[in-house]
Amino acid sequence: MDTLNILYVVASMLIFASIMTSTLSARLGVPLLLFFLAVGMLAGEEGVLGIEFAEYNLANFIGQAALACILLDGGLRTSLQSFRVGLKPAVTLASWGVLATVMALGVFATWLLDVDWRLGVLMAAIVGSTDAAAVFSLLRNGGVKLNDRVQATLEIESGANDPLAILLVTAMIALNLDPAGQSVGDILMMLVSQIGIGLVLGLLAGWALSKLLPKVHLADGMYAILIMSAGMIVFGFTNLMGGSGFLAVYLAGVIIGNTKVRATEHVLRVMDSFAWLAQAVLFVVLGLLVQPSSILQVLHYSLFIFLFLLFVARPIAVTTSLLPFRFGFREIGFISWVGLRGAVPITLAIIPVTMQVPGADLAFNITFGVVIFSLLVQGASIPMMSRLFRVWVPTNDEPKAEHEIWVGDQANITLYEFEVKQGAFAIGRHPQAISSKFNTDQVSLFALVRHNKLVKVTEDTILKMGDVVWYAMRGDDAKSVAKIFNNSATQYQKNSEFYGDWLLSPHARIADLPFYNLATRSLANNSRLPKPVANAFDVFTVPPAAGSLAGIDDKLIDALTQAKNQTVEEYMMQHFKTEPVKGDEVHLNDTWSLIVRDVDHRGRLRGVGLKNKTKAESSR
C-alpha cells in the first residue's frame, strides 16, 4: 500500500511541477513542452529523484493514447474555414513533403553516422514528420497571430502527416529485420490502407457522432468524456482495421468541432484540460525514459542532423511542395522554419527499440536530441521569425474572452468579455452607449466588473480604465466593439504600420479613389482631398499630410490608369495566386501597396488598406 501511495505522490508531483513551470516558460520564452521533458529527465534515473524507468512498451502505450487525445482536441478546434485555404498545400506537405524530407535526411544520416542505409533512412523517417502536439501548442499559445494561410497549412499538415511517417517507420523496421521479405507492392498497399481506411473511418465516425450529439442529453461534464471515449474507440478500431488511427481521430474531431450544438461547447472547454494533461504526462514519461548521459554522447550527431533538417531537408521539401500552390517565398521560408519536432518522433523512436532493431538505441538517443534542439531553436523563435518573414497579422481587434451559453439544443447566446484599456474610446461612456453604431438589439450589456466586483449599472454609470465588461451579441460585431475598448492610439499605430493609414472599400472603383486623383494630377504636395470622391473610403482616418504621398511615379500612374474601371477587389484578386487572407499584399510600385485587412468566410474582401512603405519605415 505504501508503494502505491508513493507512486500517487510522485506521479502527481511531477505533473504539478510541470504545470507550475508554465509561468517560467512564458517569462523565458522557452516552449512549455521542453519544461515537461526537463521535469521527467530530472526525476529520472540520472536525475534528482533517481527513478528507474525503462518500460518502453508502457511509454509507447502512453504516447499513442496521449497523441490521440491531442489530435482529437486539435481537430475539434480546427475550423473548416482553414481547410479552404490550407487543405491542398497541407496534404502535399503531409505526403510528398514527408517523403522528400526522409529521402534527403536519410542520405545525410547514413553518411554522417557511417551506418547501413536502412538504419539511416529509418532514423530519417522517425524525425521526418512535424509534431501535432508541438505545433498546436506553440502556434496557438505562442503569443503571435499568423496569417490564416500559414496557420492552416501548418496545423493541417501536422495532423495529417502521421500516416506516411508511421508507414515509413514500419517499412524501414521491416527492412532492417527482414530485408528479403519486403517488396515495393507491400509498402504501397500499406500506404493505401493506412490513408484510405483512416480517411473513411474518421469521416464516418465524425459524421455519426455529430448526428448523435444533439439527441443526447447529459450533464455538462459528461459530453467531453463521451467524445473522448468515442475518439479512442475510433483510434483503436481504425488501427485494428489497418488504417491510420491518428488520421481518423483528427478528422473525426474536425467534423464534430464544426457541428455547432449544445454539446460541442462543453467538449471544447474540458478537452482543453485533457489535451494539456496528455501533453504533460507524455513529455514527463518520455523524459523519465531517457538517460541524459546517453544523449550527451551523441549530441553532436543530433545537432548536425537538426541543422541539416532545418536548413536543407525541410526547405527542399516545403519549397517543392508549396511552389505549385503559388505560396510566397516569405511564407515558404517561415513554414520551412517551423517544422517542429516533438512527441511524435520520440514515440516513433520507441517502436524499433521494442522490436529490437539493431542500432535502435542510437536512433532513439539522437532523435531525443533533435527534438530538444527543435523545441529550443524553432519553438522559442516563432514570434521573432513570424515578424522576420512578415507572416504575422495584428491581433488587437479581438475580445478578451468569449463563452457560448446554450439556451436550447440548437440555440445559443455568445458572451464576449472586453477590458477597458488606457486611452480607449470607451472611457467616460455609458456601457450600454459605447457607440452610436450599435443598439441594444445588437450589443446587450450583460455585466460590468470593477476591481473584481460586480457593479450595478445605473443611468450615471460610466466606464473607467480597467473595467471589465461582458456583452451578449448577435452577429459579427465583436471585433468592432473590441476596437472601442482597446487603446485607440496604440491600436491605430499598430494597424497603420501594418495596413497603412487608409482603409479602402473593396467595392470602390480605382478611378473614384482620392489616391487615384491625387496620383494622376501629380498632387503629391497637396494635402487637400477632392471632396466629390472622398466617400470612396469607408474610413479615411488621416488626411494625407505633406510628403505622405511620396513615391508616386510613372509605374504607379500607369498601373492605376489601366485598372481605373476595376474595383479595388477586382484589381487585387487578379494579382492573387491563392485564396486571399488577412495580410496579403499587392504592390502598386516600390512604395505603395494594397493590403487585405479582412476577408469573409467565402474568401471575399471586406476591407483593404493602402500603405506607403516609405512613410511607415520613416515613422519607426
PDB file of N, CA, C and O in Angstrom, residues 351-398:
ATOM      1  N   ILE A 351       9.402   2.502 -31.005  1.00  0.00           N
ATOM      2  CA  ILE A 351       8.952   1.272 -31.672  1.00  0.00           C
ATOM      3  C   ILE A 351      10.111   0.371 -32.075  1.00  0.00           C
ATOM      4  O   ILE A 351      10.108  -0.831 -31.761  1.00  0.00           O
ATOM      5  N   PRO A 352      11.145   0.871 -32.785  1.00  0.00           N
ATOM      6  CA  PRO A 352      12.263  -0.032 -33.125  1.00  0.00           C
ATOM      7  C   PRO A 352      13.015  -0.554 -31.900  1.00  0.00           C
ATOM      8  O   PRO A 352      13.587  -1.650 -31.955  1.00  0.00           O
ATOM      9  N   VAL A 353      12.998   0.205 -30.786  1.00  0.00           N
ATOM     10  CA  VAL A 353      13.645  -0.289 -29.568  1.00  0.00           C
ATOM     11  C   VAL A 353      12.886  -1.502 -29.037  1.00  0.00           C
ATOM     12  O   VAL A 353      13.493  -2.513 -28.657  1.00  0.00           O
ATOM     13  N   THR A 354      11.564  -1.416 -29.008  1.00  0.00           N
ATOM     14  CA  THR A 354      10.751  -2.537 -28.508  1.00  0.00           C
ATOM     15  C   THR A 354      10.850  -3.757 -29.424  1.00  0.00           C
ATOM     16  O   THR A 354      10.663  -4.890 -28.975  1.00  0.00           O
ATOM     17  N   MET A 355      11.155  -3.519 -30.718  1.00  0.00           N
ATOM     18  CA  MET A 355      11.262  -4.627 -31.674  1.00  0.00           C
ATOM     19  C   MET A 355      12.702  -5.084 -31.860  1.00  0.00           C
ATOM     20  O   MET A 355      12.989  -5.904 -32.734  1.00  0.00           O
ATOM     21  N   GLN A 356      13.594  -4.500 -31.044  1.00  0.00           N
ATOM     22  CA  GLN A 356      14.997  -4.910 -31.009  1.00  0.00           C
ATOM     23  C   GLN A 356      15.677  -4.805 -32.373  1.00  0.00           C
ATOM     24  O   GLN A 356      16.401  -5.704 -32.806  1.00  0.00           O
ATOM     25  N   VAL A 357      15.440  -3.677 -33.018  1.00  0.00           N
ATOM     26  CA  VAL A 357      16.133  -3.400 -34.283  1.00  0.00           C
ATOM     27  C   VAL A 357      17.573  -3.022 -33.974  1.00  0.00           C
ATOM     28  O   VAL A 357      17.821  -2.192 -33.082  1.00  0.00           O
ATOM     29  N   PRO A 358      18.566  -3.590 -34.660  1.00  0.00           N
ATOM     30  CA  PRO A 358      19.973  -3.224 -34.421  1.00  0.00           C
ATOM     31  C   PRO A 358      20.176  -1.710 -34.640  1.00  0.00           C
ATOM     32  O   PRO A 358      19.770  -1.158 -35.663  1.00  0.00           O
ATOM     33  N   GLY A 359      20.795  -1.058 -33.684  1.00  0.00           N
ATOM     34  CA  GLY A 359      21.043   0.376 -33.792  1.00  0.00           C
ATOM     35  C   GLY A 359      19.890   1.239 -33.325  1.00  0.00           C
ATOM     36  O   GLY A 359      19.943   2.470 -33.429  1.00  0.00           O
ATOM     37  N   ALA A 360      18.823   0.621 -32.769  1.00  0.00           N
ATOM     38  CA  ALA A 360      17.639   1.378 -32.360  1.00  0.00           C
ATOM     39  C   ALA A 360      17.944   2.326 -31.199  1.00  0.00           C
ATOM     40  O   ALA A 360      17.387   3.423 -31.123  1.00  0.00           O
ATOM     41  N   ASP A 361      18.815   1.906 -30.273  1.00  0.00           N
ATOM     42  CA  ASP A 361      19.163   2.780 -29.146  1.00  0.00           C
ATOM     43  C   ASP A 361      19.853   4.047 -29.637  1.00  0.00           C
ATOM     44  O   ASP A 361      19.598   5.141 -29.123  1.00  0.00           O
ATOM     45  N   LEU A 362      20.723   3.912 -30.620  1.00  0.00           N
ATOM     46  CA  LEU A 362      21.386   5.075 -31.206  1.00  0.00           C
ATOM     47  C   LEU A 362      20.359   6.012 -31.829  1.00  0.00           C
ATOM     48  O   LEU A 362      20.403   7.242 -31.620  1.00  0.00           O
ATOM     49  N   ALA A 363      19.404   5.456 -32.572  1.00  0.00           N
ATOM     50  CA  ALA A 363      18.364   6.263 -33.210  1.00  0.00           C
ATOM     51  C   ALA A 363      17.512   6.978 -32.169  1.00  0.00           C
ATOM     52  O   ALA A 363      17.160   8.155 -32.333  1.00  0.00           O
ATOM     53  N   PHE A 364      17.181   6.285 -31.079  1.00  0.00           N
ATOM     54  CA  PHE A 364      16.352   6.881 -30.031  1.00  0.00           C
ATOM     55  C   PHE A 364      17.058   8.077 -29.395  1.00  0.00           C
ATOM     56  O   PHE A 364      16.464   9.155 -29.222  1.00  0.00           O
ATOM     57  N   ASN A 365      18.319   7.919 -29.029  1.00  0.00           N
ATOM     58  CA  ASN A 365      19.046   8.993 -28.358  1.00  0.00           C
ATOM     59  C   ASN A 365      19.274  10.192 -29.277  1.00  0.00           C
ATOM     60  O   ASN A 365      19.172  11.344 -28.848  1.00  0.00           O
ATOM     61  N   ILE A 366      19.573   9.924 -30.541  1.00  0.00           N
ATOM     62  CA  ILE A 366      19.756  11.025 -31.491  1.00  0.00           C
ATOM     63  C   ILE A 366      18.432  11.754 -31.710  1.00  0.00           C
ATOM     64  O   ILE A 366      18.391  12.994 -31.764  1.00  0.00           O
ATOM     65  N   THR A 367      17.350  10.998 -31.821  1.00  0.00           N
ATOM     66  CA  THR A 367      16.028  11.611 -32.003  1.00  0.00           C
ATOM     67  C   THR A 367      15.678  12.512 -30.828  1.00  0.00           C
ATOM     68  O   THR A 367      15.165  13.622 -31.016  1.00  0.00           O
ATOM     69  N   PHE A 368      15.969  12.062 -29.631  1.00  0.00           N
ATOM     70  CA  PHE A 368      15.672  12.870 -28.448  1.00  0.00           C
ATOM     71  C   PHE A 368      16.435  14.189 -28.511  1.00  0.00           C
ATOM     72  O   PHE A 368      15.890  15.260 -28.204  1.00  0.00           O
ATOM     73  N   GLY A 369      17.699  14.145 -28.910  1.00  0.00           N
ATOM     74  CA  GLY A 369      18.484  15.366 -29.037  1.00  0.00           C
ATOM     75  C   GLY A 369      17.929  16.297 -30.097  1.00  0.00           C
ATOM     76  O   GLY A 369      17.887  17.527 -29.920  1.00  0.00           O
ATOM     77  N   VAL A 370      17.485  15.724 -31.226  1.00  0.00           N
ATOM     78  CA  VAL A 370      16.906  16.543 -32.302  1.00  0.00           C
ATOM     79  C   VAL A 370      15.651  17.261 -31.809  1.00  0.00           C
ATOM     80  O   VAL A 370      15.441  18.456 -32.103  1.00  0.00           O
ATOM     81  N   VAL A 371      14.822  16.558 -31.035  1.00  0.00           N
ATOM     82  CA  VAL A 371      13.599  17.167 -30.505  1.00  0.00           C
ATOM     83  C   VAL A 371      13.932  18.319 -29.558  1.00  0.00           C
ATOM     84  O   VAL A 371      13.310  19.388 -29.606  1.00  0.00           O
ATOM     85  N   ILE A 372      14.928  18.139 -28.707  1.00  0.00           N
ATOM     86  CA  ILE A 372      15.324  19.213 -27.791  1.00  0.00           C
ATOM     87  C   ILE A 372      15.797  20.433 -28.564  1.00  0.00           C
ATOM     88  O   ILE A 372      15.407  21.577 -28.261  1.00  0.00           O
ATOM     89  N   PHE A 373      16.630  20.235 -29.573  1.00  0.00           N
ATOM     90  CA  PHE A 373      17.097  21.357 -30.394  1.00  0.00           C
ATOM     91  C   PHE A 373      15.933  22.032 -31.112  1.00  0.00           C
ATOM     92  O   PHE A 373      15.877  23.266 -31.226  1.00  0.00           O
ATOM     93  N   SER A 374      14.990  21.221 -31.606  1.00  0.00           N
ATOM     94  CA  SER A 374      13.843  21.781 -32.334  1.00  0.00           C
ATOM     95  C   SER A 374      12.993  22.665 -31.436  1.00  0.00           C
ATOM     96  O   SER A 374      12.611  23.778 -31.815  1.00  0.00           O
ATOM     97  N   LEU A 375      12.691  22.179 -30.228  1.00  0.00           N
ATOM     98  CA  LEU A 375      11.877  22.966 -29.308  1.00  0.00           C
ATOM     99  C   LEU A 375      12.610  24.225 -28.856  1.00  0.00           C
ATOM    100  O   LEU A 375      12.011  25.292 -28.704  1.00  0.00           O
ATOM    101  N   LEU A 376      13.923  24.112 -28.642  1.00  0.00           N
ATOM    102  CA  LEU A 376      14.702  25.264 -28.196  1.00  0.00           C
ATOM    103  C   LEU A 376      14.830  26.322 -29.284  1.00  0.00           C
ATOM    104  O   LEU A 376      14.588  27.514 -29.045  1.00  0.00           O
ATOM    105  N   VAL A 377      15.222  25.896 -30.466  1.00  0.00           N
ATOM    106  CA  VAL A 377      15.533  26.849 -31.537  1.00  0.00           C
ATOM    107  C   VAL A 377      14.275  27.270 -32.285  1.00  0.00           C
ATOM    108  O   VAL A 377      13.973  28.466 -32.395  1.00  0.00           O
ATOM    109  N   GLN A 378      13.525  26.311 -32.798  1.00  0.00           N
ATOM    110  CA  GLN A 378      12.353  26.647 -33.605  1.00  0.00           C
ATOM    111  C   GLN A 378      11.189  27.116 -32.745  1.00  0.00           C
ATOM    112  O   GLN A 378      10.555  28.126 -33.043  1.00  0.00           O
ATOM    113  N   GLY A 379      10.908  26.379 -31.666  1.00  0.00           N
ATOM    114  CA  GLY A 379       9.771  26.725 -30.829  1.00  0.00           C
ATOM    115  C   GLY A 379       9.894  28.084 -30.187  1.00  0.00           C
ATOM    116  O   GLY A 379       8.931  28.857 -30.137  1.00  0.00           O
ATOM    117  N   ALA A 380      11.099  28.414 -29.681  1.00  0.00           N
ATOM    118  CA  ALA A 380      11.288  29.684 -28.985  1.00  0.00           C
ATOM    119  C   ALA A 380      11.363  30.871 -29.929  1.00  0.00           C
ATOM    120  O   ALA A 380      11.213  32.017 -29.508  1.00  0.00           O
ATOM    121  N   SER A 381      11.592  30.625 -31.212  1.00  0.00           N
ATOM    122  CA  SER A 381      11.810  31.732 -32.154  1.00  0.00           C
ATOM    123  C   SER A 381      10.603  32.028 -33.035  1.00  0.00           C
ATOM    124  O   SER A 381      10.701  32.837 -33.964  1.00  0.00           O
ATOM    125  N   ILE A 382       9.452  31.380 -32.783  1.00  0.00           N
ATOM    126  CA  ILE A 382       8.289  31.587 -33.642  1.00  0.00           C
ATOM    127  C   ILE A 382       7.876  33.058 -33.720  1.00  0.00           C
ATOM    128  O   ILE A 382       7.675  33.586 -34.824  1.00  0.00           O
ATOM    129  N   PRO A 383       7.729  33.780 -32.587  1.00  0.00           N
ATOM    130  CA  PRO A 383       7.345  35.198 -32.703  1.00  0.00           C
ATOM    131  C   PRO A 383       8.339  36.019 -33.518  1.00  0.00           C
ATOM    132  O   PRO A 383       7.952  36.826 -34.367  1.00  0.00           O
ATOM    133  N   MET A 384       9.624  35.827 -33.260  1.00  0.00           N
ATOM    134  CA  MET A 384      10.646  36.590 -33.973  1.00  0.00           C
ATOM    135  C   MET A 384      10.644  36.268 -35.465  1.00  0.00           C
ATOM    136  O   MET A 384      10.688  37.168 -36.320  1.00  0.00           O
ATOM    137  N   MET A 385      10.571  34.990 -35.803  1.00  0.00           N
ATOM    138  CA  MET A 385      10.625  34.600 -37.215  1.00  0.00           C
ATOM    139  C   MET A 385       9.349  35.002 -37.955  1.00  0.00           C
ATOM    140  O   MET A 385       9.395  35.281 -39.152  1.00  0.00           O
ATOM    141  N   SER A 386       8.219  35.030 -37.256  1.00  0.00           N
ATOM    142  CA  SER A 386       6.979  35.455 -37.921  1.00  0.00           C
ATOM    143  C   SER A 386       7.070  36.911 -38.366  1.00  0.00           C
ATOM    144  O   SER A 386       6.501  37.286 -39.396  1.00  0.00           O
ATOM    145  N   ARG A 387       7.781  37.721 -37.594  1.00  0.00           N
ATOM    146  CA  ARG A 387       7.966  39.121 -37.977  1.00  0.00           C
ATOM    147  C   ARG A 387       9.058  39.270 -39.024  1.00  0.00           C
ATOM    148  O   ARG A 387       8.969  40.106 -39.927  1.00  0.00           O
ATOM    149  N   LEU A 388      10.099  38.445 -38.924  1.00  0.00           N
ATOM    150  CA  LEU A 388      11.165  38.486 -39.918  1.00  0.00           C
ATOM    151  C   LEU A 388      10.637  38.119 -41.300  1.00  0.00           C
ATOM    152  O   LEU A 388      10.969  38.765 -42.299  1.00  0.00           O
ATOM    153  N   PHE A 389       9.788  37.082 -41.351  1.00  0.00           N
ATOM    154  CA  PHE A 389       9.221  36.648 -42.634  1.00  0.00           C
ATOM    155  C   PHE A 389       7.916  37.370 -42.964  1.00  0.00           C
ATOM    156  O   PHE A 389       7.319  37.112 -44.009  1.00  0.00           O
ATOM    157  N   ARG A 390       7.456  38.224 -42.055  1.00  0.00           N
ATOM    158  CA  ARG A 390       6.249  39.041 -42.254  1.00  0.00           C
ATOM    159  C   ARG A 390       5.019  38.185 -42.586  1.00  0.00           C
ATOM    160  O   ARG A 390       4.319  38.419 -43.569  1.00  0.00           O
ATOM    161  N   VAL A 391       4.762  37.192 -41.751  1.00  0.00           N
ATOM    162  CA  VAL A 391       3.564  36.358 -41.919  1.00  0.00           C
ATOM    163  C   VAL A 391       2.613  36.536 -40.737  1.00  0.00           C
ATOM    164  O   VAL A 391       1.644  35.792 -40.609  1.00  0.00           O
ATOM    165  N   TRP A 392       2.879  37.512 -39.861  1.00  0.00           N
ATOM    166  CA  TRP A 392       2.004  37.782 -38.727  1.00  0.00           C
ATOM    167  C   TRP A 392       0.981  38.842 -39.113  1.00  0.00           C
ATOM    168  O   TRP A 392       1.153  39.574 -40.087  1.00  0.00           O
ATOM    169  N   VAL A 393      -0.094  38.897 -38.338  1.00  0.00           N
ATOM    170  CA  VAL A 393      -1.104  39.939 -38.520  1.00  0.00           C
ATOM    171  C   VAL A 393      -1.449  40.502 -37.142  1.00  0.00           C
ATOM    172  O   VAL A 393      -1.337  39.816 -36.132  1.00  0.00           O
ATOM    173  N   PRO A 394      -1.846  41.784 -37.063  1.00  0.00           N
ATOM    174  CA  PRO A 394      -2.186  42.383 -35.767  1.00  0.00           C
ATOM    175  C   PRO A 394      -3.347  41.653 -35.100  1.00  0.00           C
ATOM    176  O   PRO A 394      -4.256  41.161 -35.766  1.00  0.00           O
ATOM    177  N   THR A 395      -3.328  41.624 -33.773  1.00  0.00           N
ATOM    178  CA  THR A 395      -4.355  40.895 -33.026  1.00  0.00           C
ATOM    179  C   THR A 395      -5.063  41.775 -32.008  1.00  0.00           C
ATOM    180  O   THR A 395      -5.576  41.289 -31.011  1.00  0.00           O
ATOM    181  N   ASN A 396      -5.080  43.071 -32.237  1.00  0.00           N
ATOM    182  CA  ASN A 396      -5.647  43.977 -31.239  1.00  0.00           C
ATOM    183  C   ASN A 396      -7.144  44.195 -31.417  1.00  0.00           C
ATOM    184  O   ASN A 396      -7.712  45.051 -30.762  1.00  0.00           O
ATOM    185  N   ASP A 397      -7.775  43.461 -32.303  1.00  0.00           N
ATOM    186  CA  ASP A 397      -9.211  43.643 -32.513  1.00  0.00           C
ATOM    187  C   ASP A 397      -9.997  42.406 -32.077  1.00  0.00           C
ATOM    188  O   ASP A 397     -11.044  42.090 -32.637  1.00  0.00           O
ATOM    189  N   GLU A 398      -9.496  41.717 -31.070  1.00  0.00           N
ATOM    190  CA  GLU A 398     -10.163  40.523 -30.570  1.00  0.00           C
ATOM    191  C   GLU A 398     -10.696  40.787 -29.163  1.00  0.00           C
ATOM    192  O   GLU A 398     -10.063  41.500 -28.374  1.00  0.00           O
TER     193      GLU A 398
END
